[in-house]
Amino acid sequence: MNQRSEEPVLRTADLVAGYQVRRGLLGRRAEVAAVAGVNLTVREGETVCLVGESGCGKSTLARSVVGLLRPRSGTVLVAGKDTAKLDRAGRLELRKNVQMVFQDPFASLNPRMTAGELIAEGWRVHPGLVAESDRQAEVARLLAQVGLNPKHAGRYPHQFSGGQRQRISIARALAVRPRLIICDEAVSALDVSIQAQILALLAQLQEELGIAYLFITHDLGVVRQIADRVAVMHLGQIVETGTAEEIYQQPRHPYTQALLSAAPSVDDWTDDYTEGIVLQGDTPSPADPPSGCRFRTRCWLAEPRCATETPELAERGGPHLVACHFARPTVPT
C-alpha cells in the first residue's frame, strides 16, 4: 500500500446542501437543507461508513462531494483543495480524484456501450492517464483486477449478471486512479452471497491501492464488516461518530441505539435487554425539522432543553463524538 498522506482525502466543514421543492396550492418553491452543517473527514486508505435512514441526506452529501450539487454554504476539501474555488482544470482533477459507484449498476452503465468502452470512457476526459496504444491492455488488466474475464470486454451490460455489472462499475471508477471512491448503497441491490464477494473485492483493492472509501449504506451488517469509522446521520446532521468498535459496543446517541436495536445481528450491546427500542411517531420532514435536537420528537430522553438547544457533536465524557445533551452508553430497561 502507498504511504498515507497527512492531509485527508476528504474533509467537509459545516457543509449545508439541499434542493428545492414546491409547496402549497400555488407551488411556491421552498429550500430543503438535506445536509445541515456536516463535518466529516476521510483519510487515505480508510473506510468511513455513513449510515442512517432513507432520506436523512446521505446521498445529497455524496452529490455535494463529487460536484453534482453546489453546497449552499460550508466547504468541501478534496486533497486539501476547496472544490468551490476550482478552475476548469481543478474540476477535472476533482472528477479524477473522486469517483462514485452507485446502487443500481444497470441504471448507471450505458447499455449501448461495451464493458471495455465503459471502462475506457474516463480516459477521453483525462487523456494523459493512459496512452491510446495501451488502452486495450489496460482495460484487460482492470477487468482481471475486479475478477472478470478480459475476453468479455466486448460484451454489453445486459450480458452480465448484477454482481458482474457492479464489478464493471468498480473497474470504471478505478480506471482514472481515484483517491476516494464513494459507494452509494453499492451492494444493497445484490444477493447476500454476491454482496460478500463485492465487499471482499473492495477490501482487496484498498489494500493494494490505498484507496479511501466513503461507504453510504443503511445495512448495519455490512458496516460492521468493512468500516474503520462510522458516522451516523439523522435529518441532515451527524449525531454520532467514532470507530466501528466504539459505535457497535458503546452507542451513546439514542438514535444510534435505535438503529442497532433494529438490526438483531449487530446489537451485542443490548444482550442484557429483552426488548428492542421501538421509536414512536414519524420521522420529521427535512423541509420542516424540529427546533433544537432534530431527534427529540422521537426520543425517550428528551427534555424541554432539547427543544431550544441544538446539541453539538462533542466527546461528552465518552470515547467518541456524540450530539446529545443526555448521551449515555445504554438504554433503560
PDB file of C-alpha atoms in Angstrom, residues 114-252:
ATOM      1  CA  THR A 114     -19.460  -2.387 -24.126  1.00  0.00           C
ATOM      2  CA  ALA A 115     -17.689  -3.139 -20.861  1.00  0.00           C
ATOM      3  CA  GLY A 116     -14.402  -2.090 -22.452  1.00  0.00           C
ATOM      4  CA  GLU A 117     -15.836   1.181 -23.716  1.00  0.00           C
ATOM      5  CA  LEU A 118     -17.341   1.954 -20.319  1.00  0.00           C
ATOM      6  CA  ILE A 119     -14.022   1.416 -18.577  1.00  0.00           C
ATOM      7  CA  ALA A 120     -12.120   3.475 -21.145  1.00  0.00           C
ATOM      8  CA  GLU A 121     -14.642   6.328 -21.096  1.00  0.00           C
ATOM      9  CA  GLY A 122     -12.756   8.294 -18.420  1.00  0.00           C
ATOM     10  CA  TRP A 123      -9.571   8.321 -20.468  1.00  0.00           C
ATOM     11  CA  ARG A 124     -11.227  10.547 -23.078  1.00  0.00           C
ATOM     12  CA  VAL A 125     -11.858  13.110 -20.329  1.00  0.00           C
ATOM     13  CA  HIS A 126      -8.385  12.594 -18.841  1.00  0.00           C
ATOM     14  CA  PRO A 127      -6.295  11.735 -21.924  1.00  0.00           C
ATOM     15  CA  GLY A 128      -2.967  11.893 -20.132  1.00  0.00           C
ATOM     16  CA  LEU A 129      -3.693   8.901 -17.910  1.00  0.00           C
ATOM     17  CA  VAL A 130      -3.349   6.073 -20.438  1.00  0.00           C
ATOM     18  CA  ALA A 131      -1.834   6.268 -23.908  1.00  0.00           C
ATOM     19  CA  GLU A 132      -4.270   5.289 -26.644  1.00  0.00           C
ATOM     20  CA  SER A 133      -1.994   2.457 -27.732  1.00  0.00           C
ATOM     21  CA  ASP A 134      -2.097   0.975 -24.230  1.00  0.00           C
ATOM     22  CA  ARG A 135      -5.828   1.232 -23.569  1.00  0.00           C
ATOM     23  CA  GLN A 136      -6.875  -2.203 -24.747  1.00  0.00           C
ATOM     24  CA  ALA A 137      -4.290  -3.835 -22.483  1.00  0.00           C
ATOM     25  CA  GLU A 138      -5.278  -1.578 -19.572  1.00  0.00           C
ATOM     26  CA  VAL A 139      -8.960  -2.499 -19.993  1.00  0.00           C
ATOM     27  CA  ALA A 140      -7.982  -6.166 -19.858  1.00  0.00           C
ATOM     28  CA  ARG A 141      -5.901  -5.578 -16.729  1.00  0.00           C
ATOM     29  CA  LEU A 142      -8.727  -3.738 -14.963  1.00  0.00           C
ATOM     30  CA  LEU A 143     -11.277  -6.423 -15.838  1.00  0.00           C
ATOM     31  CA  ALA A 144      -8.962  -9.064 -14.404  1.00  0.00           C
ATOM     32  CA  GLN A 145      -8.313  -6.912 -11.329  1.00  0.00           C
ATOM     33  CA  VAL A 146     -12.037  -6.865 -10.479  1.00  0.00           C
ATOM     34  CA  GLY A 147     -12.457 -10.586 -11.144  1.00  0.00           C
ATOM     35  CA  LEU A 148     -13.893 -10.546 -14.675  1.00  0.00           C
ATOM     36  CA  ASN A 149     -12.709 -12.299 -17.809  1.00  0.00           C
ATOM     37  CA  PRO A 150     -10.760  -9.836 -20.008  1.00  0.00           C
ATOM     38  CA  LYS A 151     -12.162 -11.651 -23.052  1.00  0.00           C
ATOM     39  CA  HIS A 152     -15.593 -10.251 -22.149  1.00  0.00           C
ATOM     40  CA  ALA A 153     -14.592  -6.633 -22.806  1.00  0.00           C
ATOM     41  CA  GLY A 154     -16.788  -6.638 -25.919  1.00  0.00           C
ATOM     42  CA  ARG A 155     -19.949  -7.626 -24.057  1.00  0.00           C
ATOM     43  CA  TYR A 156     -22.753  -5.223 -23.191  1.00  0.00           C
ATOM     44  CA  PRO A 157     -24.130  -4.618 -19.661  1.00  0.00           C
ATOM     45  CA  HIS A 158     -27.251  -6.776 -20.219  1.00  0.00           C
ATOM     46  CA  GLN A 159     -24.974  -9.752 -20.901  1.00  0.00           C
ATOM     47  CA  PHE A 160     -23.604  -9.652 -17.347  1.00  0.00           C
ATOM     48  CA  SER A 161     -25.183 -10.545 -14.005  1.00  0.00           C
ATOM     49  CA  GLY A 162     -25.894  -7.858 -11.384  1.00  0.00           C
ATOM     50  CA  GLY A 163     -22.733  -8.630  -9.465  1.00  0.00           C
ATOM     51  CA  GLN A 164     -20.657  -8.606 -12.636  1.00  0.00           C
ATOM     52  CA  ARG A 165     -22.125  -5.241 -13.659  1.00  0.00           C
ATOM     53  CA  GLN A 166     -21.113  -3.830 -10.281  1.00  0.00           C
ATOM     54  CA  ARG A 167     -17.579  -5.121 -10.888  1.00  0.00           C
ATOM     55  CA  ILE A 168     -17.580  -3.216 -14.191  1.00  0.00           C
ATOM     56  CA  SER A 169     -18.684  -0.089 -12.306  1.00  0.00           C
ATOM     57  CA  ILE A 170     -15.784  -0.551  -9.906  1.00  0.00           C
ATOM     58  CA  ALA A 171     -13.331  -1.085 -12.779  1.00  0.00           C
ATOM     59  CA  ARG A 172     -14.654   2.078 -14.463  1.00  0.00           C
ATOM     60  CA  ALA A 173     -14.057   4.014 -11.240  1.00  0.00           C
ATOM     61  CA  LEU A 174     -10.550   2.586 -10.856  1.00  0.00           C
ATOM     62  CA  ALA A 175      -9.629   3.458 -14.440  1.00  0.00           C
ATOM     63  CA  VAL A 176      -8.931   7.115 -13.610  1.00  0.00           C
ATOM     64  CA  ARG A 177      -6.921   6.192 -10.495  1.00  0.00           C
ATOM     65  CA  PRO A 178      -9.032   7.970  -7.864  1.00  0.00           C
ATOM     66  CA  ARG A 179      -8.022   8.666  -4.296  1.00  0.00           C
ATOM     67  CA  LEU A 180     -11.594   8.340  -2.993  1.00  0.00           C
ATOM     68  CA  ILE A 181     -14.478   6.154  -4.122  1.00  0.00           C
ATOM     69  CA  ILE A 182     -17.957   6.942  -2.823  1.00  0.00           C
ATOM     70  CA  CYS A 183     -20.075   3.793  -2.700  1.00  0.00           C
ATOM     71  CA  ASP A 184     -23.716   4.881  -2.551  1.00  0.00           C
ATOM     72  CA  GLU A 185     -25.651   1.779  -1.427  1.00  0.00           C
ATOM     73  CA  ALA A 186     -23.312  -0.107  -3.759  1.00  0.00           C
ATOM     74  CA  VAL A 187     -24.227  -3.617  -2.567  1.00  0.00           C
ATOM     75  CA  SER A 188     -27.794  -3.193  -1.321  1.00  0.00           C
ATOM     76  CA  ALA A 189     -29.351  -4.419  -4.583  1.00  0.00           C
ATOM     77  CA  LEU A 190     -27.254  -7.602  -4.657  1.00  0.00           C
ATOM     78  CA  ASP A 191     -27.843 -11.045  -3.179  1.00  0.00           C
ATOM     79  CA  VAL A 192     -26.110 -11.634   0.147  1.00  0.00           C
ATOM     80  CA  SER A 193     -23.525 -14.017  -1.321  1.00  0.00           C
ATOM     81  CA  ILE A 194     -22.690 -11.530  -4.099  1.00  0.00           C
ATOM     82  CA  GLN A 195     -22.531  -8.717  -1.532  1.00  0.00           C
ATOM     83  CA  ALA A 196     -19.807 -10.611   0.305  1.00  0.00           C
ATOM     84  CA  GLN A 197     -17.804 -11.041  -2.897  1.00  0.00           C
ATOM     85  CA  ILE A 198     -18.022  -7.347  -3.784  1.00  0.00           C
ATOM     86  CA  LEU A 199     -17.079  -6.281  -0.251  1.00  0.00           C
ATOM     87  CA  ALA A 200     -14.088  -8.628  -0.329  1.00  0.00           C
ATOM     88  CA  LEU A 201     -13.059  -7.149  -3.680  1.00  0.00           C
ATOM     89  CA  LEU A 202     -13.277  -3.589  -2.326  1.00  0.00           C
ATOM     90  CA  ALA A 203     -11.168  -4.548   0.689  1.00  0.00           C
ATOM     91  CA  GLN A 204      -8.566  -6.164  -1.553  1.00  0.00           C
ATOM     92  CA  LEU A 205      -8.373  -3.112  -3.811  1.00  0.00           C
ATOM     93  CA  GLN A 206      -7.976  -0.858  -0.787  1.00  0.00           C
ATOM     94  CA  GLU A 207      -5.110  -2.979   0.492  1.00  0.00           C
ATOM     95  CA  GLU A 208      -3.386  -2.914  -2.909  1.00  0.00           C
ATOM     96  CA  LEU A 209      -4.027   0.701  -3.925  1.00  0.00           C
ATOM     97  CA  GLY A 210      -4.589   2.658  -0.703  1.00  0.00           C
ATOM     98  CA  ILE A 211      -7.964   3.947  -1.890  1.00  0.00           C
ATOM     99  CA  ALA A 212     -10.269   5.624   0.609  1.00  0.00           C
ATOM    100  CA  TYR A 213     -13.963   4.735   0.685  1.00  0.00           C
ATOM    101  CA  LEU A 214     -16.947   6.741   1.814  1.00  0.00           C
ATOM    102  CA  PHE A 215     -19.461   3.922   2.049  1.00  0.00           C
ATOM    103  CA  ILE A 216     -23.086   5.037   2.225  1.00  0.00           C
ATOM    104  CA  THR A 217     -25.485   2.383   3.455  1.00  0.00           C
ATOM    105  CA  HIS A 218     -28.383   1.597   5.759  1.00  0.00           C
ATOM    106  CA  ASP A 219     -27.216  -2.010   6.264  1.00  0.00           C
ATOM    107  CA  LEU A 220     -25.508  -2.194   9.649  1.00  0.00           C
ATOM    108  CA  GLY A 221     -24.357  -5.749   8.987  1.00  0.00           C
ATOM    109  CA  VAL A 222     -22.345  -4.523   6.008  1.00  0.00           C
ATOM    110  CA  VAL A 223     -20.982  -1.629   8.054  1.00  0.00           C
ATOM    111  CA  ARG A 224     -19.649  -3.948  10.712  1.00  0.00           C
ATOM    112  CA  GLN A 225     -17.720  -5.930   8.117  1.00  0.00           C
ATOM    113  CA  ILE A 226     -15.911  -3.059   6.418  1.00  0.00           C
ATOM    114  CA  ALA A 227     -15.881   0.153   8.475  1.00  0.00           C
ATOM    115  CA  ASP A 228     -12.855   1.731  10.090  1.00  0.00           C
ATOM    116  CA  ARG A 229     -15.024   4.607  11.297  1.00  0.00           C
ATOM    117  CA  VAL A 230     -18.774   5.150  11.334  1.00  0.00           C
ATOM    118  CA  ALA A 231     -20.748   8.388  11.061  1.00  0.00           C
ATOM    119  CA  VAL A 232     -24.435   8.181  11.978  1.00  0.00           C
ATOM    120  CA  MET A 233     -26.632  10.683  10.151  1.00  0.00           C
ATOM    121  CA  HIS A 234     -30.118  11.847  11.135  1.00  0.00           C
ATOM    122  CA  LEU A 235     -32.129  14.519   9.316  1.00  0.00           C
ATOM    123  CA  GLY A 236     -29.085  16.059   7.660  1.00  0.00           C
ATOM    124  CA  GLN A 237     -26.786  16.073  10.699  1.00  0.00           C
ATOM    125  CA  ILE A 238     -24.090  13.765  12.063  1.00  0.00           C
ATOM    126  CA  VAL A 239     -25.302  12.706  15.511  1.00  0.00           C
ATOM    127  CA  GLU A 240     -22.536  10.254  16.422  1.00  0.00           C
ATOM    128  CA  THR A 241     -19.161   9.283  15.007  1.00  0.00           C
ATOM    129  CA  GLY A 242     -16.348   7.037  16.129  1.00  0.00           C
ATOM    130  CA  THR A 243     -14.509   3.844  15.305  1.00  0.00           C
ATOM    131  CA  ALA A 244     -16.640   0.881  14.299  1.00  0.00           C
ATOM    132  CA  GLU A 245     -15.810  -0.830  17.603  1.00  0.00           C
ATOM    133  CA  GLU A 246     -16.884   2.217  19.631  1.00  0.00           C
ATOM    134  CA  ILE A 247     -20.162   2.634  17.779  1.00  0.00           C
ATOM    135  CA  TYR A 248     -21.132  -1.024  17.936  1.00  0.00           C
ATOM    136  CA  GLN A 249     -20.046  -1.713  21.509  1.00  0.00           C
ATOM    137  CA  GLN A 250     -20.926   1.634  23.120  1.00  0.00           C
ATOM    138  CA  PRO A 251     -23.521   3.530  21.082  1.00  0.00           C
ATOM    139  CA  ARG A 252     -24.317   6.683  23.030  1.00  0.00           C
TER     140      ARG A 252
END
